Amino acid sequence: MNGDTGSDALLDLVREDLRGFGGYASARTYDLKGEVWLNANESPWANPADAGGASRRYPDPQPPALREALARLYGCRPGQLLVGRGSDEAIDLLVRALCVPGRDAVLVTPPVFGMYAVSARLQGAPLLEVPLVDGDAGFAVDLGAVAAAAEQGGAKLVFLCSPSNPTGGSVPLADVAALASRLAGRALVVVDEAYGEFSDQPSAITLMARHANIAVLRTLSKAHALAAARIGSLVADPALVRVLRACQAPYPVPTPCVELAVAALSDEALARTSARVAQVRSERARLRQALATLPGVVRVYPSDGNYLLVRFGDPGAAFDRLLAAGVVVRDQRAVAQLGDALRITIGTPDQNDRVLAALDAREAAA
């Protein structure tokens, strides 16, 4: 690792008043052993609805079994992982820990996931926007414009959604690495890989050994079908993970969710997940090809995620036809650059057939 991209330079990006901040030391912070636990003011009796009785105890703040399973899944070390309530919590923690209100900016590339901008606004961080470029190959990030805007606007955080939601494109790893090199000592480049399992591109985690100012967001909500469990991870330099842990709430992940996630990361469960991801990818290709042949469809964008962005000649009519058929999709018409677009999640083969039937005006007229 180059010296100018090491942990020391990374910690210089943290708010001055939070460097060395210890946070709240909960009863589970200390690795103490005993048979009678009377240190957390918990009930000595289980709730009548809790047959096993485990829920009367506070959970481990960063459950070792879950961190180890996630580290194996993502190809990193447990010390590089911060586990929290979905990716949203990690986004909020990053903005709060790195951005001084009114001074340090957050850069985003719209149209994109809206929580980056929400977290910036809640922190009072200036928001810099470098719109995606809509070209023949789909929407793409203008990395030169991103780098220039980050330098000129004082960005501490640059969020790259890859695959991007809702547009579906991925940022090439070479571009991520080049941006991180240019912004070393200035900004943290955060690659949101919520949909990474559906893409052929390797994870940006593979770049972190050479670039300490890259962090990666992952989640079990999408490919692993655990959206309700709210298990998200930030993979980052261990020094930054320690800072964010001090800023995190004492018990971020409920025990039942941890147990469910650990079970979902067993070899057998992962094999089934892999098969379902392969089916989604196959259905994505089929649905994209079929949608492109329908009257009223203007453009279907390529996608590395489990969704397709589709432009329509009459998006309102398309949305209404889908809703009348009992199909709910994401309306993008209020989003800049997407006034004629809908985002359609890839469903089961039967669900996808239902989408096609609802949108086929010829079939509706028959």
PDB file of C-alpha atoms in Angstrom, residues 109 130-133 140-147:
ATOM      1  CA  THR A 109     -24.052  10.918  -9.449  1.00  0.00           C
ATOM      2  CA  VAL A 130     -22.378  15.173 -11.235  1.00  0.00           C
ATOM      3  CA  PRO A 131     -25.147  13.670 -13.402  1.00  0.00           C
ATOM      4  CA  LEU A 132     -24.657  10.371 -15.168  1.00  0.00           C
ATOM      5  CA  VAL A 133     -24.146  10.608 -18.916  1.00  0.00           C
ATOM      6  CA  ALA A 140     -22.219   6.047 -17.242  1.00  0.00           C
ATOM      7  CA  VAL A 141     -20.245   8.027 -14.670  1.00  0.00           C
ATOM      8  CA  ASP A 142     -18.107  10.892 -15.966  1.00  0.00           C
ATOM      9  CA  LEU A 143     -15.105  10.136 -13.748  1.00  0.00           C
ATOM     10  CA  GLY A 144     -13.155  13.194 -14.875  1.00  0.00           C
ATOM     11  CA  ALA A 145     -16.031  15.476 -13.975  1.00  0.00           C
ATOM     12  CA  VAL A 146     -16.479  13.657 -10.644  1.00  0.00           C
ATOM     13  CA  ALA A 147     -12.814  14.118  -9.727  1.00  0.00           C
TER      14      ALA A 147
END
